[in-house]
Each structure stands twice: as C-alpha cells, then as structure tokens.
CSV table of C-alpha atoms in Angstrom, one decimal:
chain,number,residue,atom,x,y,z
A,1,MET,CA,76.5,115.1,-47.9
A,2,LEU,CA,74.3,117.8,-46.5
A,3,THR,CA,75.8,120.0,-43.8
A,4,PRO,CA,73.5,120.3,-40.7
A,5,SER,CA,72.6,123.9,-41.7
A,6,LEU,CA,71.4,122.9,-45.1
A,7,GLY,CA,69.7,119.9,-43.8
A,8,GLN,CA,68.0,121.9,-41.2
A,9,GLN,CA,66.6,124.2,-43.9
A,10,ASN,CA,64.8,121.2,-45.5
A,11,LEU,CA,63.6,120.1,-42.1
A,12,ASP,CA,62.3,123.6,-41.2
A,13,ILE,CA,60.5,123.8,-44.5
A,14,ALA,CA,58.9,120.4,-44.1
A,15,SER,CA,58.0,121.0,-40.5
A,16,GLY,CA,56.4,124.4,-41.4
A,17,LEU,CA,54.2,122.7,-44.0
A,18,LEU,CA,53.5,119.3,-42.5
A,19,LEU,CA,53.7,119.6,-38.7
A,20,LYS,CA,53.2,123.0,-37.2
A,21,PRO,CA,50.0,124.0,-38.9
A,22,TYR,CA,48.4,120.8,-37.4
A,23,GLY,CA,49.7,121.2,-33.9
A,24,LEU,CA,52.4,118.4,-34.4
A,25,ASP,CA,56.0,118.4,-33.3
A,26,GLU,CA,58.7,115.8,-32.7
A,27,THR,CA,57.3,115.0,-29.3
A,28,SER,CA,53.9,114.1,-30.7
A,29,LEU,CA,55.5,112.1,-33.5
A,30,ASN,CA,57.4,110.1,-30.9
A,31,ARG,CA,54.2,109.6,-28.9
A,32,ALA,CA,52.4,108.3,-32.0
A,33,LEU,CA,55.2,105.8,-32.8
A,34,GLY,CA,55.2,104.7,-29.2
A,35,GLN,CA,51.5,103.8,-29.5
A,36,ILE,CA,52.3,101.6,-32.4
A,37,PHE,CA,55.1,100.0,-30.5
A,38,THR,CA,52.9,98.9,-27.7
A,39,HIS,CA,51.8,96.1,-30.0
A,40,LYS,CA,55.2,94.5,-30.3
A,41,VAL,CA,56.4,95.5,-33.8
A,42,ASP,CA,60.0,95.7,-34.9
A,43,TYR,CA,59.9,99.0,-36.7
A,44,ALA,CA,57.5,101.8,-37.5
A,45,ASP,CA,57.6,105.1,-39.5
A,46,LEU,CA,55.5,108.1,-40.4
A,47,TYR,CA,55.7,109.5,-43.9
A,48,PHE,CA,54.3,113.0,-44.4
A,49,GLN,CA,54.1,114.5,-47.9
A,50,TYR,CA,52.9,117.8,-49.4
A,51,THR,CA,52.9,118.1,-53.2
A,52,ARG,CA,52.1,120.9,-55.6
A,53,SER,CA,52.0,120.0,-59.2
A,54,GLU,CA,51.0,121.5,-62.6
A,55,ALA,CA,50.9,120.5,-66.2
A,56,TRP,CA,50.5,122.6,-69.4
A,57,SER,CA,50.1,121.4,-73.0
A,58,LEU,CA,49.8,123.3,-76.3
A,59,GLU,CA,48.6,121.8,-79.6
A,60,GLU,CA,48.2,123.6,-82.8
A,61,GLY,CA,48.7,126.9,-81.1
A,62,ILE,CA,46.0,126.3,-78.5
A,63,VAL,CA,46.5,125.6,-74.8
A,64,LYS,CA,44.7,122.3,-74.5
A,65,LEU,CA,45.5,121.6,-70.9
A,66,GLY,CA,46.3,123.6,-67.8
A,67,THR,CA,46.0,121.7,-64.5
A,68,PHE,CA,47.1,122.5,-61.0
A,69,SER,CA,46.8,120.3,-57.9
A,70,ILE,CA,47.8,120.1,-54.2
A,71,ASP,CA,47.9,116.8,-52.4
A,72,GLN,CA,49.0,116.1,-48.8
A,73,GLY,CA,48.7,113.4,-46.2
A,74,VAL,CA,50.5,110.9,-44.0
A,75,GLY,CA,51.3,107.2,-44.3
A,76,VAL,CA,51.8,105.0,-41.2
A,77,ARG,CA,53.8,101.8,-41.5
A,78,ALA,CA,54.6,99.0,-39.0
A,79,VAL,CA,56.9,96.1,-39.8
A,80,SER,CA,57.1,92.8,-37.9
A,81,GLY,CA,59.4,90.2,-39.3
A,82,GLU,CA,58.5,89.9,-43.0
A,83,LYS,CA,55.0,91.3,-42.5
A,84,THR,CA,54.1,94.9,-43.1
A,85,ALA,CA,50.9,96.8,-42.0
A,86,PHE,CA,50.1,100.1,-43.6
A,87,ALA,CA,47.5,102.8,-43.4
A,88,TYR,CA,47.2,106.3,-44.6
A,89,SER,CA,45.2,109.5,-44.3
A,90,ASP,CA,44.8,112.6,-46.4
A,91,GLU,CA,44.1,114.4,-43.1
A,92,ILE,CA,47.1,115.4,-41.1
A,93,SER,CA,46.3,115.4,-37.4
A,94,ALA,CA,47.2,113.6,-34.2
A,95,GLU,CA,43.8,111.9,-34.3
A,96,ALA,CA,44.3,110.7,-37.9
A,97,ILE,CA,47.7,109.4,-37.2
A,98,ALA,CA,46.4,107.5,-34.1
A,99,GLU,CA,43.6,105.9,-36.2
A,100,ALA,CA,46.0,104.9,-38.9
A,101,GLY,CA,48.4,103.5,-36.3
A,102,ALA,CA,45.6,101.5,-34.7
A,103,ALA,CA,45.1,99.8,-38.1
A,104,THR,CA,48.6,98.4,-38.0
A,105,ARG,CA,47.7,96.2,-34.9
A,106,ALA,CA,46.9,93.3,-37.2
A,107,ILE,CA,50.5,92.2,-37.3
A,108,ALA,CA,51.2,92.6,-33.6
A,109,LYS,CA,51.2,88.9,-32.8
A,110,ALA,CA,54.0,88.3,-35.2
A,111,GLY,CA,56.2,90.9,-33.6
A,112,ALA,CA,59.4,89.9,-31.9
A,113,GLY,CA,59.0,92.7,-29.4
A,114,LYS,CA,62.8,92.9,-28.9
A,115,VAL,CA,63.4,96.2,-30.6
A,116,LYS,CA,63.0,99.3,-28.4
A,117,LEU,CA,61.5,102.5,-29.4
A,118,SER,CA,64.0,105.4,-29.4
A,119,LYS,CA,63.0,108.0,-26.8
A,120,ARG,CA,64.2,111.0,-28.7
A,121,MET,CA,64.3,112.3,-32.3
A,122,ASP,CA,67.6,113.1,-34.0
A,123,ALA,CA,67.8,114.8,-37.4
A,124,ALA,CA,69.4,112.7,-40.2
A,125,TRP,CA,71.1,114.5,-43.0
A,126,GLY,CA,71.3,113.4,-46.6
A,127,HIS,CA,72.9,114.9,-49.7
A,128,SER,CA,72.7,118.4,-51.2
A,129,LEU,CA,71.9,117.6,-54.8
A,130,TYR,CA,69.4,120.3,-55.8
A,131,ARG,CA,67.9,123.5,-54.6
A,132,PHE,CA,64.7,123.6,-52.6
A,133,ASP,CA,63.0,126.4,-54.5
A,134,ASP,CA,59.5,125.8,-55.7
A,135,PRO,CA,59.8,125.3,-59.5
A,136,LEU,CA,56.1,126.2,-60.1
A,137,ASP,CA,56.9,129.8,-59.0
A,138,THR,CA,59.9,130.2,-61.4
A,139,LEU,CA,57.7,131.4,-64.2
A,140,ASP,CA,54.2,133.0,-64.3
A,141,ALA,CA,51.4,131.6,-66.3
A,142,ALA,CA,51.9,133.9,-69.3
A,143,ALA,CA,55.6,133.0,-69.5
A,144,LYS,CA,54.8,129.3,-69.4
A,145,VAL,CA,52.4,129.6,-72.3
A,146,ALA,CA,55.0,131.8,-74.1
A,147,LEU,CA,57.6,129.1,-73.7
A,148,LEU,CA,55.4,126.5,-75.3
A,149,GLU,CA,54.6,128.9,-78.1
A,150,ARG,CA,58.3,129.4,-78.8
A,151,VAL,CA,58.7,125.6,-79.0
A,152,GLU,CA,55.9,125.4,-81.6
A,153,LYS,CA,57.4,128.2,-83.7
A,154,MET,CA,60.8,126.5,-83.6
A,155,ALA,CA,59.4,123.2,-84.8
A,156,ARG,CA,57.3,124.7,-87.6
A,157,ALA,CA,60.2,126.7,-88.9
A,158,LYS,CA,62.4,123.6,-89.2
A,159,ASP,CA,60.7,122.0,-92.1
A,160,PRO,CA,57.4,122.5,-94.1
A,161,ARG,CA,56.7,118.8,-93.8
A,162,ILE,CA,55.9,119.3,-90.1
A,163,VAL,CA,52.1,119.3,-90.1
A,164,GLN,CA,51.3,118.9,-86.4
A,165,MET,CA,53.1,119.5,-83.1
A,166,MET,CA,52.4,119.2,-79.4
A,167,ALA,CA,54.4,120.7,-76.6
A,168,GLY,CA,54.0,120.1,-72.9
A,169,MET,CA,55.6,121.1,-69.6
A,170,ALA,CA,55.1,120.0,-66.1
A,171,ALA,CA,56.5,120.8,-62.6
A,172,GLU,CA,56.3,119.4,-59.1
A,173,HIS,CA,57.2,120.7,-55.7
A,174,ASP,CA,57.4,117.7,-53.4
A,175,VAL,CA,58.1,118.1,-49.6
A,176,VAL,CA,58.5,114.9,-47.5
A,177,LEU,CA,59.2,114.3,-43.9
A,178,VAL,CA,60.0,110.8,-42.4
A,179,ALA,CA,59.9,110.1,-38.6
A,180,ARG,CA,61.2,106.6,-37.6
A,181,SER,CA,60.9,104.5,-34.6
A,182,ASP,CA,64.8,104.3,-34.4
A,183,GLY,CA,64.7,108.0,-33.5
A,184,LYS,CA,65.6,109.4,-36.9
A,185,ILE,CA,63.7,112.3,-38.5
A,186,ALA,CA,64.6,113.5,-42.0
A,187,ALA,CA,63.1,115.7,-44.7
A,188,ASP,CA,63.6,116.6,-48.3
A,189,VAL,CA,62.3,119.3,-50.6
A,190,ARG,CA,62.3,118.0,-54.2
A,191,PRO,CA,61.8,120.1,-57.3
A,192,LEU,CA,61.1,118.4,-60.6
A,193,VAL,CA,60.4,119.9,-64.1
A,194,ARG,CA,60.0,118.5,-67.6
A,195,VAL,CA,59.4,119.8,-71.2
A,196,SER,CA,58.3,117.5,-74.0
A,197,VAL,CA,58.0,118.0,-77.7
A,198,THR,CA,56.2,115.8,-80.2
A,199,VAL,CA,55.9,116.5,-84.0
A,200,ILE,CA,54.2,114.8,-86.9
A,201,ALA,CA,55.7,115.0,-90.4
A,202,GLU,CA,53.9,114.2,-93.6
A,203,HIS,CA,55.2,113.6,-97.1
A,204,ASN,CA,53.5,111.9,-100.1
A,205,GLY,CA,50.7,110.6,-97.9
A,206,ARG,CA,53.0,109.1,-95.3
A,207,ARG,CA,52.9,110.4,-91.7
A,208,GLU,CA,55.6,109.8,-89.1
A,209,MET,CA,56.1,111.0,-85.5
A,210,GLY,CA,59.2,112.2,-83.6
A,211,SER,CA,59.5,113.2,-79.9
A,212,SER,CA,62.0,114.5,-77.5
A,213,GLY,CA,62.3,116.4,-74.2
A,214,GLY,CA,64.1,116.6,-70.9
A,215,GLY,CA,64.2,118.0,-67.4
A,216,GLY,CA,65.5,117.4,-63.9
A,217,ARG,CA,65.4,118.7,-60.4
A,218,PHE,CA,65.6,122.5,-61.0
A,219,GLY,CA,63.4,125.3,-62.1
A,220,TYR,CA,62.0,126.3,-65.5
A,221,ALA,CA,64.9,128.7,-66.0
A,222,TYR,CA,66.9,125.7,-67.2
A,223,PHE,CA,64.9,125.6,-70.4
A,224,THR,CA,66.8,128.3,-72.4
A,225,ASP,CA,66.1,128.7,-76.1
A,226,ASP,CA,69.2,126.7,-76.9
A,227,ILE,CA,68.0,123.8,-74.7
A,228,LEU,CA,64.5,124.0,-76.3
A,229,ALA,CA,66.0,124.2,-79.8
A,230,GLY,CA,67.9,121.0,-79.1
A,231,TYR,CA,64.7,119.2,-78.1
A,232,VAL,CA,63.0,120.4,-81.3
A,233,ASP,CA,65.9,119.4,-83.5
A,234,GLU,CA,65.8,115.8,-82.1
A,235,ALA,CA,62.0,115.5,-82.5
A,236,VAL,CA,62.0,116.9,-86.0
A,237,SER,CA,65.0,114.9,-87.1
A,238,ALA,CA,63.4,111.7,-85.8
A,239,ALA,CA,60.1,112.3,-87.7
A,240,LEU,CA,61.8,113.2,-91.0
A,241,LEU,CA,64.2,110.3,-90.7
A,242,ASN,CA,61.2,107.9,-90.3
A,243,LEU,CA,59.6,109.3,-93.4
A,244,GLU,CA,62.5,107.8,-95.3
A,245,ALA,CA,62.8,104.5,-93.3
A,246,ARG,CA,62.5,101.1,-95.0
A,247,PRO,CA,60.9,98.1,-93.3
A,248,ALA,CA,63.3,96.5,-90.8
A,249,PRO,CA,64.7,93.0,-91.6
A,250,ALA,CA,64.3,90.2,-89.1
A,251,GLY,CA,66.7,87.6,-87.7
A,252,SER,CA,69.7,87.1,-85.6
A,253,MET,CA,72.3,89.8,-86.1
A,254,THR,CA,74.9,92.1,-84.6
A,255,VAL,CA,73.2,95.1,-82.9
A,256,VAL,CA,74.8,98.4,-81.9
A,257,LEU,CA,73.0,100.4,-79.2
A,258,GLY,CA,73.5,104.1,-79.1
A,259,PRO,CA,74.4,106.0,-75.9
A,260,GLY,CA,72.0,107.6,-73.5
A,261,TRP,CA,68.3,106.7,-73.6
A,262,PRO,CA,68.9,103.2,-75.1
A,263,GLY,CA,70.0,102.5,-71.5
A,264,VAL,CA,66.3,102.0,-70.9
A,265,LEU,CA,66.8,98.5,-72.1
A,266,LEU,CA,69.4,98.0,-69.3
A,267,HIS,CA,66.9,99.5,-66.8
A,268,GLU,CA,64.1,97.1,-67.8
A,269,ALA,CA,66.0,93.9,-68.7
A,270,ILE,CA,68.6,94.1,-65.9
A,271,GLY,CA,67.7,96.7,-63.4
A,272,HIS,CA,64.4,95.4,-62.2
A,273,GLY,CA,65.8,91.9,-61.8
A,274,LEU,CA,68.4,93.4,-59.4
A,275,GLU,CA,65.8,94.9,-57.0
A,276,GLY,CA,66.0,93.3,-53.5
A,277,ASP,CA,62.4,92.2,-53.1
A,278,PHE,CA,62.4,90.1,-56.3
A,279,ASN,CA,65.7,88.5,-55.2
A,280,ARG,CA,64.6,87.9,-51.6
A,281,LYS,CA,61.6,86.0,-52.9
A,282,GLY,CA,63.6,84.1,-55.4
A,283,SER,CA,61.5,85.3,-58.3
A,284,SER,CA,64.3,87.1,-60.2
A,285,ALA,CA,66.6,85.5,-62.8
A,286,PHE,CA,69.5,86.9,-60.7
A,287,SER,CA,68.4,85.4,-57.4
A,288,GLY,CA,71.3,83.8,-55.5
A,289,ARG,CA,73.8,84.7,-58.1
A,290,ILE,CA,76.0,87.2,-56.4
A,291,GLY,CA,79.7,86.5,-57.2
A,292,GLU,CA,78.7,84.8,-60.5
A,293,ARG,CA,79.6,86.1,-64.0
A,294,VAL,CA,76.4,87.5,-65.5
A,295,ALA,CA,77.9,89.7,-68.2
A,296,ALA,CA,80.8,90.0,-70.5
A,297,ASN,CA,84.2,91.4,-69.3
A,298,GLY,CA,84.2,95.1,-69.0
A,299,VAL,CA,80.5,95.5,-68.2
A,300,THR,CA,80.0,97.5,-65.1
A,301,VAL,CA,76.5,98.7,-64.1
A,302,VAL,CA,75.7,101.1,-61.2
A,303,ASP,CA,72.6,102.6,-59.7
A,304,ASP,CA,73.5,106.1,-58.6
A,305,GLY,CA,71.0,108.4,-56.7
A,306,THR,CA,73.6,111.0,-55.9
A,307,ILE,CA,74.1,112.9,-59.2
A,308,ALA,CA,73.3,116.6,-58.8
A,309,ASN,CA,70.0,117.8,-60.4
A,310,ARG,CA,69.2,114.5,-62.1
A,311,ARG,CA,65.6,113.4,-62.4
A,312,GLY,CA,66.3,110.1,-60.6
A,313,SER,CA,68.4,111.5,-57.8
A,314,LEU,CA,67.2,112.1,-54.2
A,315,ASN,CA,68.9,113.7,-51.2
A,316,ILE,CA,67.2,111.0,-49.1
A,317,ASP,CA,65.2,108.0,-50.0
A,318,ASP,CA,61.6,107.6,-48.8
A,319,GLU,CA,62.7,105.9,-45.6
A,320,GLY,CA,65.0,108.9,-44.7
A,321,ASN,CA,68.3,107.2,-45.7
A,322,PRO,CA,70.8,108.9,-47.9
A,323,THR,CA,70.9,107.6,-51.5
A,324,SER,CA,74.1,106.1,-52.7
A,325,CYS,CA,76.1,104.9,-55.8
A,326,THR,CA,75.7,101.1,-55.7
A,327,THR,CA,77.8,98.9,-58.0
A,328,LEU,CA,75.5,96.1,-59.2
A,329,ILE,CA,77.7,94.4,-61.8
A,330,LYS,CA,81.5,94.9,-61.9
A,331,ASP,CA,83.5,93.7,-64.8
A,332,GLY,CA,80.8,91.3,-65.7
A,333,VAL,CA,80.4,89.8,-62.1
A,334,LEU,CA,77.2,90.4,-60.1
A,335,ARG,CA,78.1,92.3,-56.9
A,336,GLY,CA,74.9,93.4,-55.3
A,337,TYR,CA,71.2,94.3,-55.3
A,338,ILE,CA,69.2,97.5,-54.9
A,339,GLN,CA,67.8,97.5,-51.3
A,340,ASP,CA,65.3,99.2,-49.0
A,341,SER,CA,65.6,98.6,-45.3
A,342,LEU,CA,63.1,95.7,-45.1
A,343,ASN,CA,64.7,93.6,-47.8
A,344,ALA,CA,68.3,94.5,-46.7
A,345,ARG,CA,67.5,93.4,-43.2
A,346,LEU,CA,65.9,90.1,-44.2
A,347,MET,CA,68.6,89.3,-46.7
A,348,LYS,CA,71.4,90.5,-44.3
A,349,MET,CA,72.8,92.7,-47.0
A,350,PRO,CA,73.9,96.4,-47.0
A,351,LEU,CA,71.3,99.1,-47.2
A,352,THR,CA,71.6,101.1,-50.4
A,353,GLY,CA,69.1,103.9,-49.9
A,354,ASN,CA,66.7,102.8,-52.7
A,355,ALA,CA,63.4,102.8,-50.8
A,356,ARG,CA,60.9,104.7,-53.0
A,357,ARG,CA,57.2,105.3,-53.0
A,358,GLU,CA,54.8,107.1,-55.3
A,359,SER,CA,53.1,109.0,-52.5
A,360,TYR,CA,52.2,108.9,-48.8
A,361,ALA,CA,49.3,106.6,-49.8
A,362,THR,CA,51.7,103.8,-51.0
A,363,LEU,CA,54.3,101.5,-49.4
A,364,PRO,CA,58.0,102.0,-50.1
A,365,MET,CA,59.8,99.3,-52.1
A,366,PRO,CA,63.3,98.9,-53.6
A,367,ARG,CA,63.4,101.0,-56.8
A,368,MET,CA,66.1,102.3,-59.2
A,369,THR,CA,67.3,105.9,-59.2
A,370,ASN,CA,69.8,106.6,-62.1
A,371,THR,CA,70.9,103.2,-63.5
A,372,TYR,CA,73.7,103.2,-66.1
A,373,MET,CA,76.6,101.3,-67.6
A,374,LEU,CA,80.1,102.8,-67.2
A,375,ASN,CA,82.4,103.7,-70.1
A,376,GLY,CA,84.6,101.3,-72.0
A,377,ASN,CA,87.6,102.3,-74.2
A,378,LYS,CA,86.2,102.1,-77.7
A,379,ASP,CA,85.5,105.1,-80.0
A,380,PRO,CA,81.9,104.8,-81.1
A,381,ARG,CA,82.9,105.3,-84.7
A,382,GLU,CA,85.2,102.3,-84.4
A,383,ILE,CA,82.3,100.2,-83.1
A,384,ILE,CA,80.1,101.0,-86.0
A,385,ALA,CA,83.0,100.6,-88.5
A,386,SER,CA,83.6,97.1,-87.1
A,387,VAL,CA,80.1,95.8,-88.2
A,388,LYS,CA,79.9,94.2,-91.6
A,389,LYS,CA,76.1,94.0,-91.4
A,390,GLY,CA,73.8,94.7,-88.5
A,391,LEU,CA,71.4,97.1,-86.9
A,392,TYR,CA,72.1,100.4,-85.1
A,393,ALA,CA,69.4,101.3,-82.6
A,394,ALA,CA,69.8,105.0,-81.8
A,395,ASN,CA,66.6,105.4,-79.8
A,396,PHE,CA,63.9,103.3,-78.2
A,397,GLY,CA,60.1,103.6,-77.7
A,398,GLY,CA,58.2,101.2,-75.5
A,399,GLY,CA,59.2,97.8,-74.1
A,400,GLN,CA,58.4,95.1,-71.6
A,401,VAL,CA,60.3,92.5,-69.5
A,402,ASP,CA,59.4,89.3,-67.6
A,403,ILE,CA,61.3,89.7,-64.2
A,404,THR,CA,61.3,85.9,-63.6
A,405,ASN,CA,63.4,85.1,-66.6
A,406,GLY,CA,64.6,88.4,-67.9
A,407,LYS,CA,63.1,88.1,-71.3
A,408,PHE,CA,62.4,91.4,-73.0
A,409,VAL,CA,60.9,92.9,-76.1
A,410,PHE,CA,61.8,96.5,-77.1
A,411,SER,CA,60.8,98.6,-80.1
A,412,ALA,CA,63.3,100.9,-81.7
A,413,SER,CA,61.9,104.4,-82.5
A,414,GLU,CA,65.1,105.3,-84.5
A,415,ALA,CA,67.2,102.7,-86.2
A,416,TRP,CA,69.6,102.2,-89.1
A,417,MET,CA,71.0,99.3,-91.1
A,418,ILE,CA,74.7,99.0,-90.9
A,419,GLU,CA,76.5,97.8,-94.1
A,420,ASP,CA,80.2,97.6,-94.5
A,421,GLY,CA,80.8,99.6,-91.3
A,422,LYS,CA,78.6,102.5,-92.3
A,423,LEU,CA,75.0,103.6,-91.5
A,424,ALA,CA,73.4,102.7,-94.8
A,425,TYR,CA,69.7,103.6,-94.5
A,426,PRO,CA,67.1,104.1,-91.7
A,427,VAL,CA,64.6,101.3,-90.9
A,428,LYS,CA,61.2,101.2,-89.2
A,429,GLY,CA,59.5,98.6,-87.1
A,430,ALA,CA,62.6,97.0,-85.6
A,431,THR,CA,62.2,95.2,-82.2
A,432,LEU,CA,64.9,93.7,-80.1
A,433,ILE,CA,64.0,90.3,-78.5
A,434,GLY,CA,66.1,88.6,-75.9
A,435,SER,CA,67.0,87.8,-72.3
A,436,GLY,CA,68.6,90.4,-70.0
A,437,PRO,CA,71.0,88.1,-68.2
A,438,GLU,CA,72.0,86.4,-71.5
A,439,SER,CA,72.2,89.6,-73.7
A,440,LEU,CA,74.9,91.1,-71.4
A,441,LYS,CA,77.1,88.2,-72.0
A,442,HIS,CA,77.1,89.0,-75.7
A,443,VAL,CA,78.5,92.6,-75.3
A,444,SER,CA,81.7,92.6,-77.4
A,445,MET,CA,82.6,96.3,-77.5
A,446,ILE,CA,81.9,99.2,-75.1
A,447,GLY,CA,82.2,102.8,-76.2
A,448,ASN,CA,83.8,105.7,-74.3
A,449,ASP,CA,80.8,108.0,-74.8
A,450,MET,CA,78.6,107.2,-71.8
A,451,ARG,CA,75.7,109.5,-71.7
A,452,LEU,CA,72.7,109.8,-69.4
A,453,ASP,CA,69.3,110.4,-70.8
A,454,SER,CA,67.9,114.0,-71.0
A,455,GLY,CA,65.6,113.6,-68.0
A,456,ILE,CA,62.4,112.0,-69.3
A,457,GLY,CA,62.2,108.6,-67.5
A,458,VAL,CA,59.3,107.3,-65.5
A,459,CYS,CA,59.4,103.8,-64.0
A,460,GLY,CA,56.4,101.7,-63.1
A,461,LYS,CA,56.3,98.9,-60.6
A,462,ASP,CA,53.4,97.3,-58.8
A,463,GLY,CA,51.2,100.2,-59.9
A,464,GLN,CA,53.5,102.9,-58.6
A,465,SER,CA,55.4,105.4,-60.9
A,466,VAL,CA,58.5,107.3,-59.9
A,467,PRO,CA,61.0,109.4,-61.9
A,468,VAL,CA,64.2,107.7,-62.9
A,469,GLY,CA,67.3,108.1,-65.1
A,470,VAL,CA,69.1,105.8,-67.4
A,471,GLY,CA,72.3,105.8,-69.5
A,472,GLN,CA,75.0,103.9,-71.2
A,473,PRO,CA,77.8,104.2,-73.8
A,474,THR,CA,77.6,102.8,-77.3
A,475,LEU,CA,77.5,99.0,-77.2
A,476,ARG,CA,78.1,96.3,-79.7
A,477,MET,CA,76.1,93.1,-79.0
A,478,GLU,CA,76.3,89.9,-80.9
A,479,ASN,CA,73.6,87.4,-81.9
A,480,MET,CA,70.6,89.5,-80.9
A,481,THR,CA,67.2,88.6,-82.3
A,482,VAL,CA,65.6,91.4,-84.3
A,483,GLY,CA,62.0,91.3,-85.1
A,484,GLY,CA,61.2,93.3,-88.2
A,485,THR,CA,58.5,94.1,-90.8
A,486,ALA,CA,60.4,93.2,-94.0
C-alpha cells in the first residue's frame, strides 16, 4: 500500500494540475458535491483527468506518424438506487462543475435521501506500483526516432526474406483525481508506454506477417536493445514460420494452448462473463452460479490489479478505491465477480476495486485489470508429449465472444500440429470455437510455466478501451472444435 507521504505526492501533483490553476480546492469540491446532494441522491463523485499522450511510427525508414495531444476535463456523477446521472465538461472551473452537477437532477426523485454528505475531505491511499514520472520526457524526439530506426535495422538484418517492417511507440502520462461524497479524495499519476513491431516476409510469391511488442507503466528507458531484439526475434520468427505453414485441419481435437498471450482467450471467454454488471443483470452465462463448479479441478483464475509496473495495474481504480487481487475461480469453483461500487452495493458483494473508465467523459464500469490462470504442476514438455494428435496454439490474433452464452471464436496467429507428442509442422488458418464455461471443464493438464503477456493488451467494452494484462500457463484442453482451411 502507499504510505501517506507517497500518496500525498500523487495528490499534490494532481491538485497542482487539476485544481489550483482553476481556483479549486477541497472546500470547493465539497461544496459542489453538496449542491448535488440537495437533490436527494445516494452518492456522487467528481472525476478530474489530465492526459498527455504521443504516438510515433516508422515504416520503410520514414517517420509516417508523430502525434501529440493534451486532454483534460471533469466528469460529474450522481447515483440514486440503480440509476446513474452523468455529465462532463472539458472546462475545469467551479461554474462548469456546477452546470454538470445540475444536469444530474433528473434522477433526484428516485433518491432515497438517507445518505448524508461528508462534511470534510480525507485523503485515501492506494498502492505504490509504479513511478509517477512523465514517460514522454524520458527521451527527446531525436532519441525516439533513433529507437525506431534501431528496431528496423535489427529486423532487416535477421533475414533477407523480410521485405517490409513497421515499428511504433506510444506513451501516456495520465493524472486523475477523484473526490467523493463519502469524504474521500484520491489521486493517481499513471505512466504507460508501448513499443510494437510488425514485419512482412516474402518467399516464392507468398507473403506472411509477424508482430510483437510490449510495454508497461514505466518510461522509455525500459526498452533496451536486448528488449527490442526480443520483440524483433518474435515478430520475424512468426512471419518466417507462417511462410512454411500448411493449411490447418478442422474438427474436434485435443488443443494445447501456450503460456502468456494465449490467456487472451481466458480474458474474453471467461473474464467478461465474470464482470459484476453482466451478472447483476442476469445476462452472463455465470449469473447466479457462485459456489458451483464451472471448470476442471486445478483451474484457478484471478484478476490482479496490484502487480508492479504491469500494463493493467492501477494504484487506485477510477472510483478512488485500491485495486486488489480477486480470486474468481478457485480449483474449478466459481468464487466471485469483478466489481465496481455500484454493482457491489446492489449485489451486496465485496468491492474489488475494478471500476475503470476510458476518460473523464465516460462512466466507470467493472472491468478487468490483469486476468490470468495460476500454475499447475506439469512440465510443458510433458503436456505436448502426452498428445498423440492435436493442435498447439502458441499465439492468438483476434477473437470475439458472446457474453450471454460464453461462445467464442479465436484465430491462432501461430500454431503447430502435434503428432506423436512432437510439434510436427506449422499450420495456418486455425480457429478455436467453443464456449468459455464449457471449455474450462475440459482442461486436463495445467503447466508450471505461467507467464503474463508482454504488455500489449487493450480491452474494449461498451465503446470504452482500457489497458489490460492477460496470462496463463501451458494448458491441455480436450475435445475443442477447431475450424481450419484444409
């Protein structure tokens, strides 16, 4: 957890950017919340945000993109029972907040009016998971371009079949401050960086693509030549492998999922179905099933927003609550859901610190942070050796899921056929088709090589995108439906 001194630094930075320049302080925030509370609501909050962001891309040795933006504003929310009123302004001032607060009066009649507004503001502390330095300032413009040029040279030097490459980098400095009607005020200063590499290989008229990248909540100094070389190796290897890939077969078969990024299947097929709003409304395949077996023995899934420097981690969520490590499935049994304050209150369940929003202009909702499956006890080589014939999915591209029934379709960007316990040859065009709640019941072996992704995940929900992390160990799954091209 943050010590008061460290938490105070975040609060001082946020106040210096978002309050003091506009003549605001804790007294004026409390006054604004009091004006909302005259209309008999149950809860209200003010969400201030200042964001600096940039993006650079290099293609064929030429800088094709260099963008920089600053965005700031405040969102005003009032909650009454199950109803929420929300307004926002890109102008930060007492007048703008008052106007936005007035727009929340529409739900006043539904307010119970039994909750009292706190008369004072007390600072709330979260975790200390990352530094508050602005990552955009950790390299100058020339050094950023030079970094992308080094990536290009590395890729072209790997193999003459690499005919095209694209490299990109992005950074964000996000400062948020939340003032709540229960008297809590909290702030966070969030760095975020990412580097991506995409290459195209060509041989005998056939062209294939490979991509890689990574990042997290730190500065550009993280991207040493060794780190960049690792991204290049992965991208080039994937492209060259696909040049040799045969059409994937179709049918029901044993599938082995690799560690790390393949956990995106877990995120989509399972994670979204465990978010509190879907379960409160009864629209999830997991609704009302806490205490039931939903997966095979040994399957334990957590959502953990407290891992240092990870892309999906936060010191506080977007309601000012500390993030947590929440066990969702334990040894195959459903134990809980991912919650924000609204859904936790209405479902009478514990708050998990998973309220997230894309910006001050959007409402918070329960969202994942870093969602992953814990280790089992099998050597991954033993898992592959146990398969007579099946598919090994080492990496995934896109996918989609229906929350109401958990059915998913995922495309494998790197896959192999397994024959007699060995990786026989690469295949292309394999898709995994199934149901999240059912597929977990068919996990028969769990590896001891749990790995988180490299820091590339973006999650979309109701039109909002937020950074997330995924992970898992190597898994053997029985009777999965594979769609192929053979």
